[in-house]
Amino acid sequence: MTHYRAPLNDRPRNAGTGNSVQPDTSENFAYFPAFIRVTGKKVLVLGGGEVALGKLRILIRSQAAITVVAPEICDDIAVMVDERKIVWETTPFVDTMVNGAAMVFDAADDPYLTERVQAATKRRNILLNVVDKTPHCDFIVPAILDRAPVMITISTGACAPALARIIRQRLETVLPATISQLARLARDARQKVADHLHDNVSRQRFWTHFFQRGLQTRNARSIGPEDIDLALRQFVPDGSSATVPGGQTLLADLHVDNAFDVPHGIARAIETADIVFHEDHIADDILTLARRDATVIPIGCITLDENPERKRQNIAQQSRIFARQGFNIVTLTQTITH
């Protein structure tokens, strides 16, 4: 089976503002964004108060080998010690305590101690985070939206931590907690899908469709391994001669010029579409809602065409053809008001 492919959606992925503001690529990163595997590795935390506790609550979930160095510890940290989740060292800090550590957190709020720790970690090329003292940090801890095993982090490069927290709070209201269930399903079924689909493109397309359907389900907690099996039976890779389940089509007449104001149902349809037809004057800001691997096809301006009704019919006919091949199609139109 041969499918027509137009250029992919290569527009910059900027958030909706109405002004289509592009990211400033000349702005350098203050910190390289990365997730560090510390399972079983030594992590040193200096301090035993509430500040250290905040870091420990995250660290113990990483399964690192954690040692807390402090003359005294708060009650919650004492519970962690009793449960053998961490080791407590009461003797004063000496440089050799950082030996072999993957990273060090200084939460003691002691400038003299910070100076010593910084010198010790620098000599050994060990990453150091001095809580709330950004100039002394080799790395920072971003705001975290916890949907484990999905972890979404937001950082402003230590420029505006309050802004990062506000962004996280807004995302909390948008992203359902059930994302974690979908991620666990994918983790457990990863090898099964790889055994059925032997090329990367097919696997990527399968998972994209599976997650899109899962996120549309009202109760993702009800999705189980049997749904993976059903999705595999129904999925047909590109180029297959098998019967393809029909896709969906949507004609959306927009009355907004930015992604933020696009109605949720239409935004979700754009995000899940395989092919997006759009009039030329639809804002790039809205088109960036489409997936990277979606096919985005400009169709001019229908109302300015010599025969607008015939053009609508032609686009509808193309949409039905693609839908019979299993693709989801969205056509975006917008009346020109100026």
mmCIF file of N, CA and C in Angstrom, residues 229-282:
data_model
loop_
_atom_site.group_PDB
_atom_site.id
_atom_site.type_symbol
_atom_site.label_atom_id
_atom_site.label_comp_id
_atom_site.label_asym_id
_atom_site.label_seq_id
_atom_site.Cartn_x
_atom_site.Cartn_y
_atom_site.Cartn_z
ATOM 1 N N ASP A 229 -2.606 -5.999 23.932
ATOM 2 C CA ASP A 229 -2.800 -7.114 22.992
ATOM 3 C C ASP A 229 -3.804 -6.744 21.902
ATOM 4 N N LEU A 230 -4.913 -6.083 22.306
ATOM 5 C CA LEU A 230 -5.934 -5.687 21.331
ATOM 6 C C LEU A 230 -5.360 -4.662 20.359
ATOM 7 N N ALA A 231 -4.615 -3.704 20.867
ATOM 8 C CA ALA A 231 -4.024 -2.677 20.005
ATOM 9 C C ALA A 231 -3.033 -3.281 19.013
ATOM 10 N N LEU A 232 -2.278 -4.289 19.463
ATOM 11 C CA LEU A 232 -1.334 -4.952 18.549
ATOM 12 C C LEU A 232 -2.076 -5.696 17.443
ATOM 13 N N ARG A 233 -3.199 -6.331 17.801
ATOM 14 C CA ARG A 233 -3.974 -7.055 16.779
ATOM 15 C C ARG A 233 -4.578 -6.090 15.763
ATOM 16 N N GLN A 234 -4.951 -4.904 16.214
ATOM 17 C CA GLN A 234 -5.605 -3.947 15.322
ATOM 18 C C GLN A 234 -4.617 -3.095 14.537
ATOM 19 N N PHE A 235 -3.397 -2.997 15.044
ATOM 20 C CA PHE A 235 -2.426 -2.108 14.409
ATOM 21 C C PHE A 235 -1.908 -2.705 13.110
ATOM 22 N N VAL A 236 -1.842 -1.862 12.083
ATOM 23 C CA VAL A 236 -1.318 -2.282 10.786
ATOM 24 C C VAL A 236 -0.210 -1.320 10.376
ATOM 25 N N PRO A 237 1.042 -1.781 10.303
ATOM 26 C CA PRO A 237 2.147 -0.887 9.931
ATOM 27 C C PRO A 237 1.985 -0.342 8.521
ATOM 28 N N ASP A 238 2.627 0.788 8.242
ATOM 29 C CA ASP A 238 2.636 1.344 6.888
ATOM 30 C C ASP A 238 3.171 0.316 5.903
ATOM 31 N N GLY A 239 2.522 0.228 4.744
ATOM 32 C CA GLY A 239 2.991 -0.674 3.708
ATOM 33 C C GLY A 239 2.357 -2.048 3.770
ATOM 34 N N SER A 240 1.578 -2.322 4.824
ATOM 35 C CA SER A 240 0.957 -3.628 4.939
ATOM 36 C C SER A 240 -0.243 -3.718 4.008
ATOM 37 N N SER A 241 -0.524 -4.919 3.531
ATOM 38 C CA SER A 241 -1.679 -5.139 2.659
ATOM 39 C C SER A 241 -2.895 -5.587 3.448
ATOM 40 N N ALA A 242 -2.774 -5.644 4.766
ATOM 41 C CA ALA A 242 -3.892 -6.076 5.592
ATOM 42 C C ALA A 242 -4.975 -5.002 5.642
ATOM 43 N N THR A 243 -6.165 -5.388 6.070
ATOM 44 C CA THR A 243 -7.263 -4.444 6.214
ATOM 45 C C THR A 243 -6.980 -3.504 7.377
ATOM 46 N N VAL A 244 -7.083 -2.212 7.110
ATOM 47 C CA VAL A 244 -6.746 -1.212 8.109
ATOM 48 C C VAL A 244 -8.025 -0.672 8.749
ATOM 49 N N PRO A 245 -8.113 -0.619 10.079
ATOM 50 C CA PRO A 245 -9.261 0.014 10.719
ATOM 51 C C PRO A 245 -9.378 1.469 10.286
ATOM 52 N N GLY A 246 -10.589 1.935 10.037
ATOM 53 C CA GLY A 246 -10.799 3.283 9.542
ATOM 54 C C GLY A 246 -10.366 4.348 10.528
ATOM 55 N N GLY A 247 -9.831 5.455 9.976
ATOM 56 C CA GLY A 247 -9.477 6.590 10.799
ATOM 57 C C GLY A 247 -10.651 7.538 10.956
ATOM 58 N N GLN A 248 -10.418 8.652 11.624
ATOM 59 C CA GLN A 248 -11.458 9.638 11.868
ATOM 60 C C GLN A 248 -11.127 10.928 11.142
ATOM 61 N N THR A 249 -12.165 11.676 10.762
ATOM 62 C CA THR A 249 -11.984 12.967 10.106
ATOM 63 C C THR A 249 -12.703 14.045 10.901
ATOM 64 N N LEU A 250 -12.135 15.238 10.876
ATOM 65 C CA LEU A 250 -12.757 16.376 11.560
ATOM 66 C C LEU A 250 -12.506 17.630 10.749
ATOM 67 N N LEU A 251 -13.576 18.380 10.489
ATOM 68 C CA LEU A 251 -13.470 19.698 9.879
ATOM 69 C C LEU A 251 -13.700 20.717 10.981
ATOM 70 N N ALA A 252 -12.687 21.524 11.277
ATOM 71 C CA ALA A 252 -12.764 22.482 12.377
ATOM 72 C C ALA A 252 -12.622 23.899 11.841
ATOM 73 N N ASP A 253 -13.656 24.716 12.059
ATOM 74 C CA ASP A 253 -13.608 26.123 11.676
ATOM 75 C C ASP A 253 -13.185 26.927 12.908
ATOM 76 N N LEU A 254 -11.966 27.422 12.892
ATOM 77 C CA LEU A 254 -11.406 28.096 14.055
ATOM 78 C C LEU A 254 -11.825 29.563 14.109
ATOM 79 N N HIS A 255 -11.984 30.052 15.320
ATOM 80 C CA HIS A 255 -12.308 31.468 15.530
ATOM 81 C C HIS A 255 -11.276 32.121 16.454
ATOM 82 N N VAL A 256 -10.107 31.496 16.560
ATOM 83 C CA VAL A 256 -9.026 32.019 17.399
ATOM 84 C C VAL A 256 -7.746 32.015 16.584
ATOM 85 N N ASP A 257 -6.741 32.771 17.064
ATOM 86 C CA ASP A 257 -5.476 32.854 16.322
ATOM 87 C C ASP A 257 -4.283 32.452 17.166
ATOM 88 N N ASN A 258 -4.522 31.698 18.238
ATOM 89 C CA ASN A 258 -3.411 31.192 19.045
ATOM 90 C C ASN A 258 -3.805 29.865 19.674
ATOM 91 N N ALA A 259 -2.798 29.048 19.970
ATOM 92 C CA ALA A 259 -3.031 27.688 20.453
ATOM 93 C C ALA A 259 -3.715 27.667 21.816
ATOM 94 N N PHE A 260 -3.436 28.665 22.656
ATOM 95 C CA PHE A 260 -3.974 28.668 24.010
ATOM 96 C C PHE A 260 -5.500 28.714 24.006
ATOM 97 N N ASP A 261 -6.084 29.401 23.018
ATOM 98 C CA ASP A 261 -7.535 29.586 22.983
ATOM 99 C C ASP A 261 -8.256 28.541 22.129
ATOM 100 N N VAL A 262 -7.536 27.625 21.517
ATOM 101 C CA VAL A 262 -8.184 26.577 20.728
ATOM 102 C C VAL A 262 -9.008 25.679 21.663
ATOM 103 N N PRO A 263 -10.284 25.435 21.359
ATOM 104 C CA PRO A 263 -11.093 24.552 22.215
ATOM 105 C C PRO A 263 -10.403 23.217 22.442
ATOM 106 N N HIS A 264 -10.594 22.678 23.642
ATOM 107 C CA HIS A 264 -9.857 21.471 24.032
ATOM 108 C C HIS A 264 -10.088 20.322 23.059
ATOM 109 N N GLY A 265 -11.342 20.123 22.648
ATOM 110 C CA GLY A 265 -11.638 19.001 21.751
ATOM 111 C C GLY A 265 -10.915 19.114 20.427
ATOM 112 N N ILE A 266 -10.854 20.329 19.878
ATOM 113 C CA ILE A 266 -10.152 20.535 18.610
ATOM 114 C C ILE A 266 -8.647 20.397 18.808
ATOM 115 N N ALA A 267 -8.136 20.952 19.904
ATOM 116 C CA ALA A 267 -6.699 20.834 20.181
ATOM 117 C C ALA A 267 -6.296 19.371 20.283
ATOM 118 N N ARG A 268 -7.120 18.561 20.953
ATOM 119 C CA ARG A 268 -6.803 17.145 21.097
ATOM 120 C C ARG A 268 -6.837 16.435 19.745
ATOM 121 N N ALA A 269 -7.798 16.838 18.873
ATOM 122 C CA ALA A 269 -7.869 16.237 17.540
ATOM 123 C C ALA A 269 -6.627 16.575 16.721
ATOM 124 N N ILE A 270 -6.143 17.823 16.834
ATOM 125 C CA ILE A 270 -4.928 18.212 16.116
ATOM 126 C C ILE A 270 -3.739 17.406 16.617
ATOM 127 N N GLU A 271 -3.651 17.253 17.941
ATOM 128 C CA GLU A 271 -2.527 16.532 18.547
ATOM 129 C C GLU A 271 -2.508 15.062 18.146
ATOM 130 N N THR A 272 -3.671 14.485 17.863
ATOM 131 C CA THR A 272 -3.740 13.061 17.545
ATOM 132 C C THR A 272 -3.848 12.791 16.041
ATOM 133 N N ALA A 273 -3.854 13.838 15.236
ATOM 134 C CA ALA A 273 -4.027 13.666 13.792
ATOM 135 C C ALA A 273 -2.751 13.157 13.135
ATOM 136 N N ASP A 274 -2.946 12.294 12.126
ATOM 137 C CA ASP A 274 -1.832 11.862 11.290
ATOM 138 C C ASP A 274 -1.596 12.850 10.155
ATOM 139 N N ILE A 275 -2.679 13.456 9.668
ATOM 140 C CA ILE A 275 -2.603 14.420 8.572
ATOM 141 C C ILE A 275 -3.436 15.642 8.944
ATOM 142 N N VAL A 276 -2.857 16.813 8.758
ATOM 143 C CA VAL A 276 -3.554 18.065 9.047
ATOM 144 C C VAL A 276 -3.600 18.903 7.766
ATOM 145 N N PHE A 277 -4.807 19.083 7.205
ATOM 146 C CA PHE A 277 -5.005 20.055 6.133
ATOM 147 C C PHE A 277 -5.279 21.401 6.800
ATOM 148 N N HIS A 278 -4.729 22.485 6.255
ATOM 149 C CA HIS A 278 -4.983 23.779 6.889
ATOM 150 C C HIS A 278 -4.931 24.896 5.863
ATOM 151 N N GLU A 279 -5.794 25.878 6.063
ATOM 152 C CA GLU A 279 -5.724 27.079 5.244
ATOM 153 C C GLU A 279 -4.429 27.825 5.564
ATOM 154 N N ASP A 280 -3.939 28.574 4.579
ATOM 155 C CA ASP A 280 -2.609 29.173 4.702
ATOM 156 C C ASP A 280 -2.496 30.144 5.862
ATOM 157 N N HIS A 281 -3.586 30.785 6.260
ATOM 158 C CA HIS A 281 -3.506 31.828 7.268
ATOM 159 C C HIS A 281 -3.723 31.296 8.692
ATOM 160 N N ILE A 282 -3.846 29.977 8.850
ATOM 161 C CA ILE A 282 -3.896 29.402 10.203
ATOM 162 C C ILE A 282 -2.546 29.662 10.878
#
